[in-house]
Structure formats: C-alpha cells, structure tokens
PDB file of C-alpha atoms and ligand atoms in Angstrom:
ATOM      1  CA  MET Q   1       0.000   0.000   0.000  1.00 59.00           C
ATOM      2  CA  PRO Q   2       1.430   3.454  -0.854  1.00 58.00           C
ATOM      3  CA  VAL Q   3       2.261   5.517   2.184  1.00 59.00           C
ATOM      4  CA  ASP Q   4       0.632   8.929   2.181  1.00 61.00           C
ATOM      5  CA  PRO Q   5       3.162  11.408   3.547  1.00 74.00           C
ATOM      6  CA  ALA Q   6       1.644  13.497   6.308  1.00 87.00           C
ATOM      7  CA  PRO Q   7       0.961  17.087   5.217  1.00 94.00           C
ATOM      8  CA  LEU Q   8       3.228  19.769   6.621  1.00 95.00           C
ATOM      9  CA  LEU Q   9       0.237  21.367   8.329  1.00 96.00           C
ATOM     10  CA  ARG Q  10      -3.069  19.738   9.137  1.00 96.00           C
ATOM     11  CA  ILE Q  11      -5.859  21.773  10.717  1.00 97.00           C
ATOM     12  CA  THR Q  12      -8.824  19.679  11.794  1.00 98.00           C
ATOM     13  CA  ASN Q  13     -12.191  21.072  12.868  1.00 98.00           C
ATOM     14  CA  LEU Q  14     -10.676  24.252  14.246  1.00 98.00           C
ATOM     15  CA  SER Q  15     -13.052  26.500  16.138  1.00 98.00           C
ATOM     16  CA  VAL Q  16     -12.205  29.770  17.863  1.00 98.00           C
ATOM     17  CA  ARG Q  17     -14.734  31.691  19.909  1.00 97.00           C
ATOM     18  CA  PHE Q  18     -14.044  35.064  21.495  1.00 96.00           C
ATOM     19  CA  GLY Q  19     -15.814  35.995  24.697  1.00 91.00           C
ATOM     20  CA  SER Q  20     -18.635  34.002  26.257  1.00 88.00           C
ATOM     21  CA  GLY Q  21     -22.386  33.882  26.696  1.00 88.00           C
ATOM     22  CA  ASP Q  22     -24.529  36.287  24.651  1.00 89.00           C
ATOM     23  CA  LYS Q  23     -21.465  38.292  23.630  1.00 89.00           C
ATOM     24  CA  ALA Q  24     -19.530  35.314  22.244  1.00 92.00           C
ATOM     25  CA  VAL Q  25     -18.127  35.748  18.730  1.00 91.00           C
ATOM     26  CA  PRO Q  26     -17.686  32.454  16.851  1.00 95.00           C
ATOM     27  CA  ALA Q  27     -14.809  33.733  14.672  1.00 97.00           C
ATOM     28  CA  VAL Q  28     -13.839  30.309  13.265  1.00 98.00           C
ATOM     29  CA  ARG Q  29     -16.195  27.330  13.014  1.00 98.00           C
ATOM     30  CA  GLY Q  30     -15.007  23.844  12.164  1.00 98.00           C
ATOM     31  CA  VAL Q  31     -12.249  24.771   9.736  1.00 98.00           C
ATOM     32  CA  SER Q  32     -10.188  21.905   8.286  1.00 98.00           C
ATOM     33  CA  LEU Q  33      -7.347  22.397   5.838  1.00 98.00           C
ATOM     34  CA  THR Q  34      -3.968  20.993   4.892  1.00 98.00           C
ATOM     35  CA  VAL Q  35      -0.764  22.401   3.457  1.00 97.00           C
ATOM     36  CA  ASP Q  36       1.766  20.049   1.893  1.00 96.00           C
ATOM     37  CA  ALA Q  37       5.506  20.645   1.874  1.00 94.00           C
ATOM     38  CA  GLY Q  38       6.449  23.177  -0.789  1.00 96.00           C
ATOM     39  CA  GLU Q  39       2.832  24.016  -1.550  1.00 97.00           C
ATOM     40  CA  ALA Q  40       1.300  27.506  -1.713  1.00 98.00           C
ATOM     41  CA  VAL Q  41      -2.236  27.320  -0.353  1.00 98.00           C
ATOM     42  CA  GLY Q  42      -4.595  30.282  -0.418  1.00 98.00           C
ATOM     43  CA  LEU Q  43      -7.156  31.186   2.221  1.00 98.00           C
ATOM     44  CA  VAL Q  44      -9.488  33.821   0.831  1.00 98.00           C
ATOM     45  CA  GLY Q  45     -12.524  35.572   2.202  1.00 97.00           C
ATOM     46  CA  GLU Q  46     -13.966  39.016   2.882  1.00 95.00           C
ATOM     47  CA  SER Q  47     -12.907  41.087   5.872  1.00 95.00           C
ATOM     48  CA  GLY Q  48     -14.175  39.589   9.131  1.00 97.00           C
ATOM     49  CA  SER Q  49     -14.530  36.055   7.762  1.00 98.00           C
ATOM     50  CA  GLY Q  50     -12.029  34.663  10.282  1.00 98.00           C
ATOM     51  CA  LYS Q  51      -8.835  34.357   8.216  1.00 98.00           C
ATOM     52  CA  SER Q  52      -6.530  36.121  10.666  1.00 97.00           C
ATOM     53  CA  THR Q  53      -7.948  34.124  13.530  1.00 98.00           C
ATOM     54  CA  VAL Q  54      -6.980  30.913  11.709  1.00 98.00           C
ATOM     55  CA  ALA Q  55      -3.501  32.366  11.093  1.00 96.00           C
ATOM     56  CA  ARG Q  56      -3.051  33.392  14.704  1.00 95.00           C
ATOM     57  CA  ALA Q  57      -4.182  29.973  15.933  1.00 96.00           C
ATOM     58  CA  VAL Q  58      -1.665  28.252  13.632  1.00 94.00           C
ATOM     59  CA  ALA Q  59       1.079  30.587  14.888  1.00 91.00           C
ATOM     60  CA  GLY Q  60       0.139  29.800  18.475  1.00 91.00           C
ATOM     61  CA  LEU Q  61      -0.999  33.365  19.197  1.00 91.00           C
ATOM     62  CA  THR Q  62      -4.632  32.366  19.794  1.00 95.00           C
ATOM     63  CA  THR Q  63      -5.908  29.364  21.711  1.00 95.00           C
ATOM     64  CA  PRO Q  64      -8.436  27.245  19.813  1.00 97.00           C
ATOM     65  CA  THR Q  65     -11.780  26.532  21.424  1.00 97.00           C
ATOM     66  CA  ALA Q  66     -11.879  23.172  19.658  1.00 98.00           C
ATOM     67  CA  GLY Q  67     -10.059  21.172  17.031  1.00 98.00           C
ATOM     68  CA  SER Q  68      -6.412  20.446  16.372  1.00 96.00           C
ATOM     69  CA  ILE Q  69      -3.429  21.949  14.564  1.00 96.00           C
ATOM     70  CA  ARG Q  70      -0.640  19.528  13.691  1.00 94.00           C
ATOM     71  CA  PHE Q  71       2.771  20.105  12.109  1.00 92.00           C
ATOM     72  CA  ASN Q  72       4.992  17.328  10.890  1.00 86.00           C
ATOM     73  CA  ALA Q  73       8.152  19.347  11.554  1.00 76.00           C
ATOM     74  CA  ARG Q  74       9.370  21.341  14.511  1.00 68.00           C
ATOM     75  CA  ARG Q  75      10.343  25.022  14.496  1.00 62.00           C
ATOM     76  CA  SER Q  76       9.010  25.249  11.013  1.00 81.00           C
ATOM     77  CA  VAL Q  77       6.558  28.144  10.992  1.00 90.00           C
ATOM     78  CA  GLN Q  78       7.086  31.870  10.575  1.00 92.00           C
ATOM     79  CA  MET Q  79       4.555  34.611   9.927  1.00 92.00           C
ATOM     80  CA  ILE Q  80       4.309  37.746   7.798  1.00 94.00           C
ATOM     81  CA  PHE Q  81       1.674  40.371   8.533  1.00 89.00           C
ATOM     82  CA  GLN Q  82      -0.157  43.001   6.525  1.00 88.00           C
ATOM     83  CA  ASP Q  83       1.517  45.941   8.209  1.00 81.00           C
ATOM     84  CA  PRO Q  84       5.309  45.515   8.212  1.00 73.00           C
ATOM     85  CA  ALA Q  85       5.752  48.903   9.873  1.00 74.00           C
ATOM     86  CA  GLY Q  86       3.850  47.635  12.887  1.00 79.00           C
ATOM     87  CA  SER Q  87       5.660  44.310  13.050  1.00 82.00           C
ATOM     88  CA  LEU Q  88       9.228  45.632  12.773  1.00 92.00           C
ATOM     89  CA  ASN Q  89      10.892  47.040  15.892  1.00 93.00           C
ATOM     90  CA  PRO Q  90      11.465  50.741  15.012  1.00 94.00           C
ATOM     91  CA  LYS Q  91      14.457  50.991  17.352  1.00 96.00           C
ATOM     92  CA  LEU Q  92      16.489  48.177  15.802  1.00 96.00           C
ATOM     93  CA  ARG Q  93      18.716  48.405  12.758  1.00 97.00           C
ATOM     94  CA  LEU Q  94      17.580  46.252   9.860  1.00 97.00           C
ATOM     95  CA  TRP Q  95      20.387  43.699  10.210  1.00 96.00           C
ATOM     96  CA  ALA Q  96      19.311  43.087  13.812  1.00 95.00           C
ATOM     97  CA  ILE Q  97      15.630  42.855  12.844  1.00 96.00           C
ATOM     98  CA  VAL Q  98      16.107  40.196  10.172  1.00 96.00           C
ATOM     99  CA  THR Q  99      18.218  38.021  12.489  1.00 94.00           C
ATOM    100  CA  GLU Q 100      15.964  38.507  15.541  1.00 91.00           C
ATOM    101  CA  PRO Q 101      14.258  35.088  15.187  1.00 88.00           C
ATOM    102  CA  LEU Q 102      17.670  33.403  15.379  1.00 85.00           C
ATOM    103  CA  ARG Q 103      18.102  34.794  18.862  1.00 80.00           C
ATOM    104  CA  VAL Q 104      14.532  33.979  19.854  1.00 69.00           C
ATOM    105  CA  ALA Q 105      15.036  30.429  18.607  1.00 63.00           C
ATOM    106  CA  GLY Q 106      18.032  30.180  20.939  1.00 64.00           C
ATOM    107  CA  ASP Q 107      20.757  30.058  18.314  1.00 63.00           C
ATOM    108  CA  THR Q 108      24.022  31.240  19.769  1.00 70.00           C
ATOM    109  CA  VAL Q 109      25.055  33.185  16.716  1.00 71.00           C
ATOM    110  CA  ALA Q 110      27.729  35.789  17.356  1.00 75.00           C
ATOM    111  CA  ARG Q 111      26.976  39.409  16.449  1.00 76.00           C
ATOM    112  CA  LYS Q 112      29.448  39.377  13.545  1.00 80.00           C
ATOM    113  CA  ASP Q 113      27.968  36.164  12.159  1.00 88.00           C
ATOM    114  CA  ARG Q 114      24.475  37.581  12.501  1.00 90.00           C
ATOM    115  CA  ARG Q 115      25.509  40.537  10.347  1.00 93.00           C
ATOM    116  CA  THR Q 116      26.840  38.165   7.706  1.00 94.00           C
ATOM    117  CA  ARG Q 117      23.616  36.167   7.852  1.00 95.00           C
ATOM    118  CA  ALA Q 118      21.665  39.414   7.539  1.00 97.00           C
ATOM    119  CA  ALA Q 119      23.601  40.317   4.385  1.00 97.00           C
ATOM    120  CA  ASP Q 120      22.766  36.896   2.886  1.00 97.00           C
ATOM    121  CA  LEU Q 121      19.097  37.376   3.795  1.00 98.00           C
ATOM    122  CA  PHE Q 122      19.094  40.837   2.221  1.00 98.00           C
ATOM    123  CA  GLU Q 123      20.476  39.327  -0.971  1.00 97.00           C
ATOM    124  CA  SER Q 124      17.757  36.649  -0.942  1.00 97.00           C
ATOM    125  CA  VAL Q 125      14.969  39.207  -0.813  1.00 98.00           C
ATOM    126  CA  GLY Q 126      16.489  41.738  -3.215  1.00 97.00           C
ATOM    127  CA  LEU Q 127      17.531  44.401  -0.714  1.00 97.00           C
ATOM    128  CA  GLN Q 128      20.805  46.345  -1.009  1.00 97.00           C
ATOM    129  CA  THR Q 129      23.279  45.492   1.742  1.00 96.00           C
ATOM    130  CA  GLU Q 130      23.969  49.239   2.084  1.00 96.00           C
ATOM    131  CA  ALA Q 131      20.660  49.356   3.944  1.00 97.00           C
ATOM    132  CA  LEU Q 132      21.719  46.888   6.673  1.00 97.00           C
ATOM    133  CA  ASP Q 133      22.341  49.676   9.187  1.00 97.00           C
ATOM    134  CA  ARG Q 134      19.208  51.640   8.419  1.00 97.00           C
ATOM    135  CA  TYR Q 135      15.993  51.694  10.450  1.00 97.00           C
ATOM    136  CA  PRO Q 136      12.513  50.580   9.321  1.00 95.00           C
ATOM    137  CA  HIS Q 137      11.149  54.142   8.948  1.00 94.00           C
ATOM    138  CA  GLN Q 138      13.805  54.866   6.302  1.00 95.00           C
ATOM    139  CA  LEU Q 139      12.282  52.312   3.921  1.00 94.00           C
ATOM    140  CA  SER Q 140       9.284  52.233   1.598  1.00 93.00           C
ATOM    141  CA  GLY Q 141       6.348  49.941   2.346  1.00 92.00           C
ATOM    142  CA  GLY Q 142       7.533  47.382  -0.191  1.00 94.00           C
ATOM    143  CA  GLN Q 143      11.073  47.414   1.203  1.00 95.00           C
ATOM    144  CA  ARG Q 144       9.725  46.978   4.719  1.00 95.00           C
ATOM    145  CA  GLN Q 145       7.743  43.944   3.572  1.00 95.00           C
ATOM    146  CA  ARG Q 146      10.974  42.540   2.074  1.00 97.00           C
ATOM    147  CA  VAL Q 147      12.598  42.979   5.493  1.00 97.00           C
ATOM    148  CA  ALA Q 148       9.686  41.122   7.099  1.00 96.00           C
ATOM    149  CA  ILE Q 149      10.117  38.323   4.550  1.00 97.00           C
ATOM    150  CA  ALA Q 150      13.882  38.193   5.175  1.00 97.00           C
ATOM    151  CA  ARG Q 151      13.215  37.873   8.881  1.00 96.00           C
ATOM    152  CA  ALA Q 152      10.640  35.144   8.257  1.00 96.00           C
ATOM    153  CA  ILE Q 153      13.066  32.999   6.227  1.00 96.00           C
ATOM    154  CA  SER Q 154      15.988  33.511   8.653  1.00 94.00           C
ATOM    155  CA  THR Q 155      15.253  30.327  10.591  1.00 91.00           C
ATOM    156  CA  ARG Q 156      14.754  28.369   7.350  1.00 93.00           C
ATOM    157  CA  PRO Q 157      11.119  27.544   8.114  1.00 94.00           C
ATOM    158  CA  LYS Q 158       9.170  24.980   6.114  1.00 94.00           C
ATOM    159  CA  LEU Q 159       5.981  27.041   6.249  1.00 96.00           C
ATOM    160  CA  ILE Q 160       5.290  30.761   6.225  1.00 97.00           C
ATOM    161  CA  ILE Q 161       1.865  32.086   7.091  1.00 96.00           C
ATOM    162  CA  CYS Q 162       1.295  35.262   5.103  1.00 97.00           C
ATOM    163  CA  ASP Q 163      -1.624  37.295   6.447  1.00 96.00           C
ATOM    164  CA  GLU Q 164      -2.585  39.893   3.809  1.00 95.00           C
ATOM    165  CA  PRO Q 165       1.105  40.624   3.112  1.00 94.00           C
ATOM    166  CA  THR Q 166       0.366  42.762   0.057  1.00 92.00           C
ATOM    167  CA  SER Q 167      -2.874  44.447   1.088  1.00 90.00           C
ATOM    168  CA  ALA Q 168      -1.241  47.665   2.320  1.00 89.00           C
ATOM    169  CA  LEU Q 169       0.993  48.023  -0.758  1.00 91.00           C
ATOM    170  CA  ASP Q 170       0.574  49.806  -4.088  1.00 89.00           C
ATOM    171  CA  VAL Q 171      -0.553  47.505  -6.868  1.00 86.00           C
ATOM    172  CA  SER Q 172       2.814  47.529  -8.698  1.00 87.00           C
ATOM    173  CA  VAL Q 173       4.627  46.712  -5.460  1.00 93.00           C
ATOM    174  CA  GLN Q 174       2.121  43.930  -4.694  1.00 93.00           C
ATOM    175  CA  ALA Q 175       3.201  42.114  -7.833  1.00 93.00           C
ATOM    176  CA  GLN Q 176       6.881  42.412  -6.873  1.00 94.00           C
ATOM    177  CA  VAL Q 177       6.260  40.975  -3.418  1.00 95.00           C
ATOM    178  CA  VAL Q 178       4.194  38.084  -4.812  1.00 95.00           C
ATOM    179  CA  ASN Q 179       6.931  37.340  -7.346  1.00 96.00           C
ATOM    180  CA  LEU Q 180       9.524  37.385  -4.572  1.00 97.00           C
ATOM    181  CA  LEU Q 181       7.466  34.922  -2.531  1.00 97.00           C
ATOM    182  CA  ARG Q 182       7.254  32.660  -5.549  1.00 97.00           C
ATOM    183  CA  ASP Q 183      11.037  32.830  -6.101  1.00 97.00           C
ATOM    184  CA  LEU Q 184      11.682  31.978  -2.460  1.00 97.00           C
ATOM    185  CA  GLN Q 185       9.215  29.102  -2.639  1.00 97.00           C
ATOM    186  CA  GLU Q 186      11.213  27.541  -5.473  1.00 97.00           C
ATOM    187  CA  ARG Q 187      14.601  28.345  -4.012  1.00 96.00           C
ATOM    188  CA  PHE Q 188      13.970  27.088  -0.481  1.00 95.00           C
ATOM    189  CA  GLY Q 189      11.098  24.646  -1.001  1.00 95.00           C
ATOM    190  CA  LEU Q 190       8.868  26.830   1.140  1.00 96.00           C
ATOM    191  CA  ALA Q 191       5.190  26.233   1.717  1.00 97.00           C
ATOM    192  CA  TYR Q 192       2.764  29.111   2.251  1.00 98.00           C
ATOM    193  CA  LEU Q 193      -0.580  29.535   3.854  1.00 98.00           C
ATOM    194  CA  PHE Q 194      -1.331  32.738   1.982  1.00 98.00           C
ATOM    195  CA  ILE Q 195      -4.232  34.764   3.317  1.00 98.00           C
ATOM    196  CA  SER Q 196      -5.935  37.550   1.409  1.00 96.00           C
ATOM    197  CA  HIS Q 197      -9.327  39.121   0.776  1.00 94.00           C
ATOM    198  CA  ASP Q 198      -8.167  39.519  -2.854  1.00 93.00           C
ATOM    199  CA  LEU Q 199      -8.708  36.445  -4.993  1.00 94.00           C
ATOM    200  CA  ALA Q 200      -6.569  37.937  -7.772  1.00 92.00           C
ATOM    201  CA  VAL Q 201      -3.461  37.957  -5.577  1.00 93.00           C
ATOM    202  CA  VAL Q 202      -4.190  34.460  -4.271  1.00 95.00           C
ATOM    203  CA  ASP Q 203      -4.688  33.212  -7.828  1.00 94.00           C
ATOM    204  CA  HIS Q 204      -1.272  34.557  -8.774  1.00 93.00           C
ATOM    205  CA  LEU Q 205       0.619  32.504  -6.196  1.00 96.00           C
ATOM    206  CA  CYS Q 206      -1.466  29.586  -4.939  1.00 98.00           C
ATOM    207  CA  THR Q 207      -2.212  26.246  -6.551  1.00 97.00           C
ATOM    208  CA  ARG Q 208      -4.945  25.307  -4.085  1.00 98.00           C
ATOM    209  CA  ILE Q 209      -7.522  27.653  -2.581  1.00 98.00           C
ATOM    210  CA  TYR Q 210      -9.868  27.552   0.410  1.00 98.00           C
ATOM    211  CA  VAL Q 211     -12.726  30.052   0.488  1.00 98.00           C
ATOM    212  CA  MET Q 212     -13.835  31.254   3.907  1.00 98.00           C
ATOM    213  CA  LYS Q 213     -17.103  32.943   4.831  1.00 98.00           C
ATOM    214  CA  SER Q 214     -18.419  33.797   8.302  1.00 98.00           C
ATOM    215  CA  GLY Q 215     -15.899  31.533  10.019  1.00 98.00           C
ATOM    216  CA  GLU Q 216     -16.407  28.511   7.757  1.00 98.00           C
ATOM    217  CA  ILE Q 217     -14.807  27.042   4.645  1.00 98.00           C
ATOM    218  CA  VAL Q 218     -17.507  27.222   1.963  1.00 98.00           C
ATOM    219  CA  GLU Q 219     -15.488  25.658  -0.846  1.00 98.00           C
ATOM    220  CA  SER Q 220     -11.981  24.556  -1.706  1.00 98.00           C
ATOM    221  CA  GLY Q 221     -10.111  23.066  -4.609  1.00 98.00           C
ATOM    222  CA  PRO Q 222      -7.392  23.537  -7.209  1.00 98.00           C
ATOM    223  CA  ARG Q 223      -6.905  27.132  -8.346  1.00 97.00           C
ATOM    224  CA  GLU Q 224      -8.226  26.480 -11.861  1.00 96.00           C
ATOM    225  CA  ARG Q 225     -11.457  24.986 -10.560  1.00 97.00           C
ATOM    226  CA  ILE Q 226     -12.084  27.796  -8.062  1.00 97.00           C
ATOM    227  CA  ILE Q 227     -11.307  30.555 -10.575  1.00 95.00           C
ATOM    228  CA  ASP Q 228     -12.913  29.049 -13.673  1.00 95.00           C
ATOM    229  CA  ALA Q 229     -15.885  27.271 -12.137  1.00 96.00           C
ATOM    230  CA  PRO Q 230     -16.673  28.575  -8.648  1.00 96.00           C
ATOM    231  CA  GLU Q 231     -19.447  26.568  -7.030  1.00 96.00           C
ATOM    232  CA  HIS Q 232     -20.418  29.045  -4.358  1.00 96.00           C
ATOM    233  CA  VAL Q 233     -22.121  32.364  -5.095  1.00 96.00           C
ATOM    234  CA  TYR Q 234     -19.840  33.935  -2.478  1.00 97.00           C
ATOM    235  CA  THR Q 235     -16.744  32.818  -4.397  1.00 97.00           C
ATOM    236  CA  GLN Q 236     -18.247  34.307  -7.541  1.00 96.00           C
ATOM    237  CA  ALA Q 237     -18.699  37.603  -5.677  1.00 95.00           C
ATOM    238  CA  LEU Q 238     -15.035  37.544  -4.587  1.00 95.00           C
ATOM    239  CA  LEU Q 239     -14.044  36.901  -8.206  1.00 94.00           C
ATOM    240  CA  ASP Q 240     -16.170  39.792  -9.436  1.00 92.00           C
ATOM    241  CA  ALA Q 241     -14.596  42.059  -6.815  1.00 90.00           C
ATOM    242  CA  ALA Q 242     -11.091  40.984  -7.866  1.00 89.00           C
ATOM    243  CA  ARG Q 243     -11.830  41.605 -11.539  1.00 87.00           C
ATOM    244  CA  ALA Q 244     -13.443  44.983 -10.800  1.00 84.00           C
ATOM    245  CA  SER Q 245     -10.314  46.230  -9.050  1.00 76.00           C
ATOM    246  CA  ALA Q 246      -8.407  45.253 -12.229  1.00 60.00           C
ATOM    247  CA  PRO Q 247      -4.772  45.760 -11.251  1.00 55.00           C
ATOM    248  CA  PRO Q 248      -1.984  44.317 -13.446  1.00 50.00           C
ATOM    249  CA  LEU Q 249      -2.016  41.194 -11.287  1.00 49.00           C
ATOM    250  CA  VAL Q 250      -5.515  40.378 -12.472  1.00 43.00           C
ATOM    251  CA  GLY Q 251      -4.528  40.833 -16.073  1.00 43.00           C
ATOM    252  CA  GLN Q 252      -1.721  38.320 -15.688  1.00 48.00           C
ATOM    253  CA  ALA Q 253      -3.559  35.978 -13.428  1.00 45.00           C
ATOM    254  CA  PHE Q 254      -6.814  35.701 -15.310  1.00 46.00           C
ATOM    255  CA  SER Q 255      -5.432  35.839 -18.842  1.00 38.00           C
ATOM    256  CA  GLY Q 256      -4.816  32.110 -19.181  1.00 34.00           C
TER     257      GLY Q 256
HETATM  258  N1  ADP Z   1      -9.453  39.282  19.825  1.00 61.54           N
HETATM  259  C1  ADP Z   1     -10.721  39.304  19.382  1.00 61.54           C
HETATM  260  N2  ADP Z   1     -11.744  39.504  20.244  1.00 61.54           N
HETATM  261  C2  ADP Z   1     -13.020  39.520  19.814  1.00 61.54           C
HETATM  262  N3  ADP Z   1     -13.391  39.333  18.550  1.00 61.54           N
HETATM  263  C3  ADP Z   1     -12.425  39.129  17.642  1.00 61.54           C
HETATM  264  C4  ADP Z   1     -11.040  39.111  18.005  1.00 61.54           C
HETATM  265  N4  ADP Z   1     -10.309  38.881  16.877  1.00 61.54           N
HETATM  266  C5  ADP Z   1     -11.192  38.779  15.877  1.00 61.54           C
HETATM  267  N5  ADP Z   1     -12.455  38.924  16.323  1.00 61.54           N
HETATM  268  C6  ADP Z   1     -13.680  38.826  15.507  1.00 61.54           C
HETATM  269  O1  ADP Z   1     -13.631  37.592  14.834  1.00 61.54           O
HETATM  270  C7  ADP Z   1     -14.141  37.724  13.519  1.00 61.54           C
HETATM  271  C8  ADP Z   1     -13.073  37.303  12.504  1.00 61.54           C
HETATM  272  O2  ADP Z   1     -12.011  38.230  12.537  1.00 61.54           O
HETATM  273  P1  ADP Z   1     -10.673  38.014  11.704  1.00 61.54           P
HETATM  274  O3  ADP Z   1     -10.152  36.656  11.967  1.00 61.54           O
HETATM  275  O4  ADP Z   1      -9.772  39.153  12.019  1.00 61.54           O
HETATM  276  O5  ADP Z   1     -11.194  38.113  10.204  1.00 61.54           O
HETATM  277  P2  ADP Z   1     -10.401  38.442   8.845  1.00 61.54           P
HETATM  278  O6  ADP Z   1      -8.941  38.267   9.109  1.00 61.54           O
HETATM  279  O7  ADP Z   1     -10.941  37.481   7.832  1.00 61.54           O
HETATM  280  O8  ADP Z   1     -10.752  39.851   8.489  1.00 61.54           O
HETATM  281  C9  ADP Z   1     -14.562  39.168  13.368  1.00 61.54           C
HETATM  282  O9  ADP Z   1     -15.944  39.249  13.666  1.00 61.54           O
HETATM  283  C10 ADP Z   1     -13.761  39.878  14.417  1.00 61.54           C
HETATM  284  O10 ADP Z   1     -14.389  41.037  14.851  1.00 61.54           O
HETATM  285 MG1   MG Z   2      -7.373  39.610   8.743  1.00 61.54          MG
END
C-alpha cells in the first residue's frame, strides 16, 4: 500500500470563539485544511470572515476553542503580517531585525555572524546590503515587507503564514512581493498559507484555494477549478470584486 506522507500542516475542525455567553463571537467554526511541503495554499474571504484568527491559531498566538493543529516538523513556521511597519521594531537596525528570530530560537550566533547572515538574507529578498544599518522608517512599504520576509526565512522555516502581506501596498509593489514569494518558494522549497481578501493575488501565487465565509470554509479546490468554475455564489462575488479592481495582477492571473 502506498504511504501517504503526512501534510506539513493539518488543521482539523478548528473552532475559535471570542468571549462568552450572549457576547460570544464564533470567529472560526469547524475549519479543516492541509498544506503540503512546498505548496502555496490560499485562504481567501472578505474582511471579518475569520482568516486572521486561523492564522493566529496556527502561529500559536490564539488558543483554539476546539479542534487540532498539527505540524509534521518542529520550528518550522514563521509569519508575515499586513503591516510591516507595525511588526518591525522601530528601534532596531535592519540587520538586527532580520536576524531577531535566530536569537529567539536560541541560536548562539555571534553578532558578527548575525551581520553576515543578515547580508545573505538581504540578498535573498532583493535588498541592497547598504541598507543593513538603516531603520525601518527609512524604507518604503515594499522594502519593509521585504525585510519582514527576510526575517521570516531567517530560521529556514518549512511554512510561512502570510496574512494579507500585500494588502497595504501599491498595486505595482504587490506584484513584486508576490513574485519574490514565488522565487523563495522555489529556491527554499517553502510552503505558504497565503491569506488575502483579494482572490486575484491568491490566484497569482497559490495552486490550491480555500474560500472562507463567516468563520467557515464554503469551498476549496485547485486554483483552476475555483477561478474558472466557482461553485459558491460567495466565491463568484469575490471573483467579481477581484476583476473589478483590475490591477496588473488580475490581467496576468486571469489571462490564461
Ligand atoms: N481578539 C478578538 N476579540 C473579539 N473578537 C475578535 C477578536 N479577533 C477577531 N475577532 C472577531 O472575529 C471575527 C473574525 O475576525 P478576523 O479573523 O480578524 O477576520 P479576517 O482576518 O478574515 O478579516 C470578526 O468578527 C472579528 O471582529
Ligand atoms: Mg485579517
């Protein structure tokens, strides 16, 4: 019998409820999904549908009310957020920021070696090493997101959870960041759980898509099936919204 390799991430019947009694908010209800090694999986849905709550539960920042979250590898998850300005320590120089997780993970990497690692990470994400000693506020939004990505790959994770990583960026910069993520996926065999309200961006990067509405997965499948033949009226509405916004990404993504 062929042995099915366990997925990198398996979420089973995840529920997260905030508060209690009459005021309880069921943010996530019975969500199940998997991400295989090296796979880019999209989680799409309108604002308030529960995407970030799933992300935070996977990252261990929120305690599930029910269900399970299993990884088949240790120390293998990093996270990228929508607002890099808010997630980068404004008082640290960029070289220290991108190597921060190495310290948190308990690596005893000397300061000089951390700087060398930072230079390598800068090269990986297309940042000039001249900027190593700068501070986050001296960068553009797109450059700051590159710093956040460099920091995320510093521990060589197997999975990166990207929560709306391009939503605060100009459309032209969005495409650059998505292309960078795709390059890094190939180069390092990374898997992504890529979260966005924008189906066009998800379509550009992900080969499998889950659609979330009001805390639940309403449909999922290969990208082509979701984009070309959505089964749920809600998915169709997300598609219409993505096409209406009509940035260059949509042109590329929906042209085939
Ligand atoms: N810490 C919290 N306390 C109470 N309610 C929350 C909290 N975080 C999220 N929610 C609620 O949970 C629902 C899902 O939110 P969220 O996961 O942020 O959605 P999305 O990321 O898809 O926009 C929303 O109704 C939101 O108001
Ligand atoms: Mg969110």
